[in-house]
PDB file of C-alpha atoms in Angstrom:
ATOM      1  CA  GLY A   1     -59.375 -85.642 -40.162  1.00  0.00           C
ATOM      2  CA  LYS A   2     -56.009 -84.840 -38.507  1.00  0.00           C
ATOM      3  CA  SER A   3     -52.905 -86.963 -40.008  1.00  0.00           C
ATOM      4  CA  ALA A   4     -51.129 -88.882 -37.639  1.00  0.00           C
ATOM      5  CA  ASN A   5     -48.051 -86.976 -38.795  1.00  0.00           C
ATOM      6  CA  GLY A   6     -49.363 -83.612 -37.548  1.00  0.00           C
ATOM      7  CA  VAL A   7     -49.842 -80.493 -39.765  1.00  0.00           C
ATOM      8  CA  TYR A   8     -47.198 -81.365 -42.307  1.00  0.00           C
ATOM      9  CA  GLY A   9     -48.450 -84.735 -42.938  1.00  0.00           C
ATOM     10  CA  ASP A  10     -52.037 -83.376 -43.187  1.00  0.00           C
ATOM     11  CA  TRP A  11     -50.931 -81.062 -45.819  1.00  0.00           C
ATOM     12  CA  VAL A  12     -49.117 -83.868 -47.932  1.00  0.00           C
ATOM     13  CA  GLU A  13     -52.256 -86.093 -47.681  1.00  0.00           C
ATOM     14  CA  GLU A  14     -54.409 -83.153 -48.828  1.00  0.00           C
ATOM     15  CA  SER A  15     -51.843 -82.567 -51.693  1.00  0.00           C
ATOM     16  CA  ASP A  16     -51.806 -86.286 -52.646  1.00  0.00           C
ATOM     17  CA  TRP A  17     -55.558 -86.831 -52.647  1.00  0.00           C
ATOM     18  CA  SER A  18     -55.914 -83.179 -54.854  1.00  0.00           C
ATOM     19  CA  VAL A  19     -53.332 -84.450 -57.670  1.00  0.00           C
ATOM     20  CA  GLY A  20     -55.131 -88.012 -57.651  1.00  0.00           C
ATOM     21  CA  ARG A  21     -58.585 -85.992 -58.616  1.00  0.00           C
ATOM     22  CA  ILE A  22     -56.992 -84.131 -61.093  1.00  0.00           C
ATOM     23  CA  LEU A  23     -55.264 -87.095 -62.684  1.00  0.00           C
ATOM     24  CA  ASP A  24     -58.424 -89.276 -62.472  1.00  0.00           C
ATOM     25  CA  ALA A  25     -60.368 -86.207 -64.183  1.00  0.00           C
ATOM     26  CA  VAL A  26     -57.774 -86.209 -66.891  1.00  0.00           C
ATOM     27  CA  ARG A  27     -58.127 -90.045 -67.483  1.00  0.00           C
ATOM     28  CA  SER A  28     -61.785 -89.939 -67.770  1.00  0.00           C
ATOM     29  CA  LEU A  29     -62.041 -87.195 -70.231  1.00  0.00           C
ATOM     30  CA  GLY A  30     -59.415 -89.184 -72.414  1.00  0.00           C
ATOM     31  CA  LEU A  31     -56.967 -86.534 -72.258  1.00  0.00           C
ATOM     32  CA  ALA A  32     -54.138 -88.340 -70.449  1.00  0.00           C
ATOM     33  CA  GLU A  33     -51.939 -88.856 -73.756  1.00  0.00           C
ATOM     34  CA  ARG A  34     -52.234 -85.200 -74.594  1.00  0.00           C
ATOM     35  CA  THR A  35     -51.525 -83.918 -70.907  1.00  0.00           C
ATOM     36  CA  LEU A  36     -48.245 -83.191 -69.355  1.00  0.00           C
ATOM     37  CA  VAL A  37     -48.496 -82.965 -65.455  1.00  0.00           C
ATOM     38  CA  LEU A  38     -45.532 -81.356 -63.520  1.00  0.00           C
ATOM     39  CA  PHE A  39     -45.699 -81.760 -59.790  1.00  0.00           C
ATOM     40  CA  THR A  40     -42.834 -79.755 -58.128  1.00  0.00           C
ATOM     41  CA  SER A  41     -41.828 -77.051 -55.715  1.00  0.00           C
ATOM     42  CA  ASP A  42     -40.108 -73.838 -55.710  1.00  0.00           C
ATOM     43  CA  ASN A  43     -37.692 -74.581 -53.039  1.00  0.00           C
ATOM     44  CA  GLY A  44     -36.210 -77.341 -50.474  1.00  0.00           C
ATOM     45  CA  GLY A  45     -38.250 -78.703 -47.523  1.00  0.00           C
ATOM     46  CA  THR A  46     -38.789 -76.604 -44.453  1.00  0.00           C
ATOM     47  CA  LYS A  47     -37.374 -77.373 -41.083  1.00  0.00           C
ATOM     48  CA  THR A  48     -40.525 -79.336 -40.125  1.00  0.00           C
ATOM     49  CA  GLY A  49     -39.589 -81.807 -42.986  1.00  0.00           C
ATOM     50  CA  ASP A  50     -36.674 -84.260 -43.408  1.00  0.00           C
ATOM     51  CA  ASN A  51     -34.195 -83.134 -46.109  1.00  0.00           C
ATOM     52  CA  GLY A  52     -31.676 -85.707 -45.098  1.00  0.00           C
ATOM     53  CA  PRO A  53     -29.068 -86.169 -46.277  1.00  0.00           C
ATOM     54  CA  LEU A  54     -29.168 -82.897 -47.715  1.00  0.00           C
ATOM     55  CA  ARG A  55     -27.655 -79.751 -45.440  1.00  0.00           C
ATOM     56  CA  GLY A  56     -30.301 -76.786 -44.998  1.00  0.00           C
ATOM     57  CA  PHE A  57     -33.630 -75.917 -45.405  1.00  0.00           C
ATOM     58  CA  LYS A  58     -36.349 -73.522 -47.280  1.00  0.00           C
ATOM     59  CA  GLY A  59     -34.733 -69.965 -47.773  1.00  0.00           C
ATOM     60  CA  SER A  60     -31.038 -71.134 -47.808  1.00  0.00           C
ATOM     61  CA  THR A  61     -28.460 -71.986 -50.924  1.00  0.00           C
ATOM     62  CA  TRP A  62     -27.438 -75.316 -49.281  1.00  0.00           C
ATOM     63  CA  GLU A  63     -28.684 -78.031 -51.205  1.00  0.00           C
ATOM     64  CA  GLY A  64     -31.647 -78.908 -48.792  1.00  0.00           C
ATOM     65  CA  GLY A  65     -33.160 -75.629 -49.391  1.00  0.00           C
ATOM     66  CA  MET A  66     -32.771 -75.816 -53.187  1.00  0.00           C
ATOM     67  CA  ARG A  67     -33.170 -79.329 -54.277  1.00  0.00           C
ATOM     68  CA  GLU A  68     -36.860 -80.553 -54.416  1.00  0.00           C
ATOM     69  CA  PRO A  69     -38.485 -83.651 -55.984  1.00  0.00           C
ATOM     70  CA  THR A  70     -40.184 -83.136 -59.446  1.00  0.00           C
ATOM     71  CA  ILE A  71     -42.714 -85.653 -61.004  1.00  0.00           C
ATOM     72  CA  ALA A  72     -43.362 -85.393 -64.665  1.00  0.00           C
ATOM     73  CA  TRP A  73     -46.644 -87.639 -66.072  1.00  0.00           C
ATOM     74  CA  TRP A  74     -47.421 -88.023 -69.202  1.00  0.00           C
ATOM     75  CA  PRO A  75     -48.557 -91.510 -70.534  1.00  0.00           C
ATOM     76  CA  GLY A  76     -46.867 -92.455 -73.713  1.00  0.00           C
ATOM     77  CA  ARG A  77     -44.280 -89.386 -73.454  1.00  0.00           C
ATOM     78  CA  VAL A  78     -42.548 -89.283 -70.259  1.00  0.00           C
ATOM     79  CA  PRO A  79     -41.398 -92.754 -69.519  1.00  0.00           C
ATOM     80  CA  ALA A  80     -42.716 -93.880 -66.164  1.00  0.00           C
ATOM     81  CA  GLY A  81     -40.408 -95.367 -63.312  1.00  0.00           C
ATOM     82  CA  ARG A  82     -37.300 -93.587 -64.427  1.00  0.00           C
ATOM     83  CA  THR A  83     -35.326 -90.807 -62.489  1.00  0.00           C
ATOM     84  CA  CYS A  84     -33.234 -87.923 -63.912  1.00  0.00           C
ATOM     85  CA  ASP A  85     -30.422 -86.258 -61.883  1.00  0.00           C
ATOM     86  CA  GLU A  86     -29.569 -83.610 -64.372  1.00  0.00           C
ATOM     87  CA  VAL A  87     -29.822 -79.843 -63.085  1.00  0.00           C
ATOM     88  CA  ALA A  88     -33.183 -78.144 -63.986  1.00  0.00           C
ATOM     89  CA  CYS A  89     -35.291 -75.503 -62.311  1.00  0.00           C
ATOM     90  CA  THR A  90     -38.793 -74.041 -62.520  1.00  0.00           C
ATOM     91  CA  MET A  91     -37.437 -71.153 -64.646  1.00  0.00           C
ATOM     92  CA  ASP A  92     -37.247 -73.975 -67.447  1.00  0.00           C
ATOM     93  CA  VAL A  93     -40.775 -74.894 -67.203  1.00  0.00           C
ATOM     94  CA  LEU A  94     -41.800 -71.730 -69.697  1.00  0.00           C
ATOM     95  CA  PRO A  95     -39.387 -72.559 -72.721  1.00  0.00           C
ATOM     96  CA  THR A  96     -39.844 -76.179 -72.119  1.00  0.00           C
ATOM     97  CA  LEU A  97     -43.924 -76.088 -72.323  1.00  0.00           C
ATOM     98  CA  VAL A  98     -43.771 -73.476 -75.163  1.00  0.00           C
ATOM     99  CA  ARG A  99     -41.570 -75.614 -77.193  1.00  0.00           C
ATOM    100  CA  LEU A 100     -43.896 -78.491 -76.328  1.00  0.00           C
ATOM    101  CA  ALA A 101     -46.920 -76.710 -77.806  1.00  0.00           C
ATOM    102  CA  GLY A 102     -44.826 -75.798 -80.873  1.00  0.00           C
ATOM    103  CA  GLY A 103     -43.920 -72.295 -80.384  1.00  0.00           C
ATOM    104  CA  GLU A 104     -40.518 -70.497 -79.656  1.00  0.00           C
ATOM    105  CA  ALA A 105     -39.774 -68.647 -76.344  1.00  0.00           C
ATOM    106  CA  PRO A 106     -39.762 -64.678 -76.516  1.00  0.00           C
ATOM    107  CA  THR A 107     -36.566 -63.465 -77.991  1.00  0.00           C
ATOM    108  CA  ASP A 108     -37.331 -59.589 -77.167  1.00  0.00           C
ATOM    109  CA  ARG A 109     -36.089 -60.354 -73.329  1.00  0.00           C
ATOM    110  CA  VAL A 110     -33.478 -62.497 -71.485  1.00  0.00           C
ATOM    111  CA  ILE A 111     -35.360 -65.953 -70.662  1.00  0.00           C
ATOM    112  CA  ASP A 112     -33.042 -67.417 -68.034  1.00  0.00           C
ATOM    113  CA  GLY A 113     -34.820 -71.045 -68.245  1.00  0.00           C
ATOM    114  CA  ARG A 114     -33.846 -73.465 -70.960  1.00  0.00           C
ATOM    115  CA  ASP A 115     -35.718 -76.095 -72.855  1.00  0.00           C
ATOM    116  CA  ILE A 116     -35.553 -79.470 -70.886  1.00  0.00           C
ATOM    117  CA  ARG A 117     -37.852 -81.622 -72.990  1.00  0.00           C
ATOM    118  CA  PRO A 118     -34.680 -83.849 -73.809  1.00  0.00           C
ATOM    119  CA  LEU A 119     -34.485 -84.707 -70.125  1.00  0.00           C
ATOM    120  CA  LEU A 120     -38.300 -85.155 -69.740  1.00  0.00           C
ATOM    121  CA  LEU A 121     -38.754 -87.256 -72.697  1.00  0.00           C
ATOM    122  CA  ASN A 122     -35.767 -89.377 -71.667  1.00  0.00           C
ATOM    123  CA  GLU A 123     -34.002 -88.678 -75.024  1.00  0.00           C
ATOM    124  CA  PRO A 124     -30.604 -90.809 -75.271  1.00  0.00           C
ATOM    125  CA  GLY A 125     -27.502 -88.637 -74.012  1.00  0.00           C
ATOM    126  CA  ALA A 126     -30.003 -85.766 -72.582  1.00  0.00           C
ATOM    127  CA  LYS A 127     -27.746 -83.562 -70.072  1.00  0.00           C
ATOM    128  CA  SER A 128     -28.688 -80.463 -68.603  1.00  0.00           C
ATOM    129  CA  PRO A 129     -28.721 -77.314 -70.567  1.00  0.00           C
ATOM    130  CA  HIS A 130     -27.180 -75.299 -68.036  1.00  0.00           C
ATOM    131  CA  GLU A 131     -23.472 -75.028 -68.127  1.00  0.00           C
ATOM    132  CA  ALA A 132     -23.712 -73.498 -64.723  1.00  0.00           C
ATOM    133  CA  PHE A 133     -26.235 -72.702 -61.941  1.00  0.00           C
ATOM    134  CA  TYR A 134     -26.016 -69.684 -59.925  1.00  0.00           C
ATOM    135  CA  TYR A 135     -27.177 -69.927 -56.132  1.00  0.00           C
ATOM    136  CA  PHE A 136     -28.436 -66.357 -55.025  1.00  0.00           C
ATOM    137  CA  ASP A 137     -29.517 -65.364 -51.412  1.00  0.00           C
ATOM    138  CA  LYS A 138     -32.752 -63.779 -52.092  1.00  0.00           C
ATOM    139  CA  GLY A 139     -32.701 -61.778 -48.875  1.00  0.00           C
ATOM    140  CA  VAL A 140     -29.488 -59.856 -49.769  1.00  0.00           C
ATOM    141  CA  GLY A 141     -28.917 -60.479 -53.347  1.00  0.00           C
ATOM    142  CA  ASN A 142     -25.462 -61.938 -53.055  1.00  0.00           C
ATOM    143  CA  LEU A 143     -23.839 -64.606 -55.024  1.00  0.00           C
ATOM    144  CA  ASP A 144     -23.686 -67.627 -52.443  1.00  0.00           C
ATOM    145  CA  ALA A 145     -22.540 -70.493 -54.878  1.00  0.00           C
ATOM    146  CA  VAL A 146     -21.870 -71.468 -58.192  1.00  0.00           C
ATOM    147  CA  ARG A 147     -22.615 -75.363 -59.547  1.00  0.00           C
ATOM    148  CA  SER A 148     -21.176 -77.047 -62.676  1.00  0.00           C
ATOM    149  CA  GLY A 149     -21.475 -80.719 -63.058  1.00  0.00           C
ATOM    150  CA  PRO A 150     -21.046 -82.243 -59.931  1.00  0.00           C
ATOM    151  CA  TRP A 151     -19.171 -79.281 -58.508  1.00  0.00           C
ATOM    152  CA  LYS A 152     -20.497 -76.643 -56.203  1.00  0.00           C
ATOM    153  CA  TYR A 153     -18.202 -73.742 -55.092  1.00  0.00           C
ATOM    154  CA  ARG A 154     -19.577 -71.905 -52.308  1.00  0.00           C
ATOM    155  CA  LEU A 155     -18.417 -68.239 -51.793  1.00  0.00           C
ATOM    156  CA  ARG A 156     -20.678 -67.487 -48.697  1.00  0.00           C
ATOM    157  CA  PRO A 157     -20.779 -68.044 -45.914  1.00  0.00           C
ATOM    158  CA  GLU A 158     -17.122 -69.503 -46.171  1.00  0.00           C
ATOM    159  CA  LYS A 159     -15.338 -70.440 -49.569  1.00  0.00           C
ATOM    160  CA  ALA A 160     -15.524 -74.090 -50.073  1.00  0.00           C
ATOM    161  CA  LEU A 161     -15.736 -76.778 -52.824  1.00  0.00           C
ATOM    162  CA  TYR A 162     -18.167 -79.662 -52.962  1.00  0.00           C
ATOM    163  CA  ASN A 163     -18.515 -82.831 -55.159  1.00  0.00           C
ATOM    164  CA  LEU A 164     -22.169 -83.092 -55.058  1.00  0.00           C
ATOM    165  CA  ASP A 165     -22.108 -86.625 -56.765  1.00  0.00           C
ATOM    166  CA  LYS A 166     -19.974 -87.992 -53.836  1.00  0.00           C
ATOM    167  CA  ASP A 167     -21.246 -85.713 -51.181  1.00  0.00           C
ATOM    168  CA  PRO A 168     -24.549 -84.483 -51.710  1.00  0.00           C
ATOM    169  CA  GLY A 169     -24.958 -83.187 -47.980  1.00  0.00           C
ATOM    170  CA  GLU A 170     -22.101 -80.827 -48.537  1.00  0.00           C
ATOM    171  CA  THR A 171     -20.109 -81.830 -45.473  1.00  0.00           C
ATOM    172  CA  THR A 172     -16.771 -82.242 -47.037  1.00  0.00           C
ATOM    173  CA  ASP A 173     -14.724 -79.267 -48.482  1.00  0.00           C
ATOM    174  CA  VAL A 174     -12.391 -80.686 -51.437  1.00  0.00           C
ATOM    175  CA  ALA A 175     -11.081 -77.325 -52.424  1.00  0.00           C
ATOM    176  CA  ALA A 176      -7.506 -77.965 -51.523  1.00  0.00           C
ATOM    177  CA  ALA A 177      -7.330 -81.376 -53.443  1.00  0.00           C
ATOM    178  CA  ASN A 178      -9.115 -79.575 -56.723  1.00  0.00           C
ATOM    179  CA  PRO A 179      -7.489 -76.446 -57.299  1.00  0.00           C
ATOM    180  CA  GLU A 180      -7.880 -76.106 -60.926  1.00  0.00           C
ATOM    181  CA  VAL A 181     -11.776 -76.617 -60.132  1.00  0.00           C
ATOM    182  CA  VAL A 182     -11.707 -73.743 -57.976  1.00  0.00           C
ATOM    183  CA  ALA A 183      -9.979 -71.674 -60.299  1.00  0.00           C
ATOM    184  CA  ARG A 184     -12.558 -72.515 -63.117  1.00  0.00           C
ATOM    185  CA  MET A 185     -15.273 -71.765 -60.809  1.00  0.00           C
ATOM    186  CA  GLN A 186     -14.182 -68.485 -59.303  1.00  0.00           C
TER     187      GLN A 186
END
């Protein structure tokens, strides 16, 4: 039937039900402790969703267009009930799964992703393997912003610096108060 929350709500309900069926099957086959399940997206929410307090939506390089929740489930390996705020992305899935399977990522080409096993497995002191993260506008191929740690320096549509730890909604440009950060990011 139709969801009380419209088409978007109906999609969420159907996805939740489907993932539940997959997890039930993994458990019933006795494979839970040998199975990593990742549930994520490739971009932030659409305008029909709620990205608050983040600015922007799917297709933008504002945090509302880039951030998405990711759920990792692997009983006995990924600790339940914890969160991780380190920067990682879907391009990290390939090298991570290859390493978890005991292999090595290909060396005959550039692999932009990094192994995020320490983040997934909650290893002490685990940090993002990305020194910097680059936000490209897929439509025109321009570099829109660079992130390093809590700092995000926007080049387009205007030059601005944001401290995402203090201002995840990208509302206050702090470039004037942090010229050394701006210089490093440039």
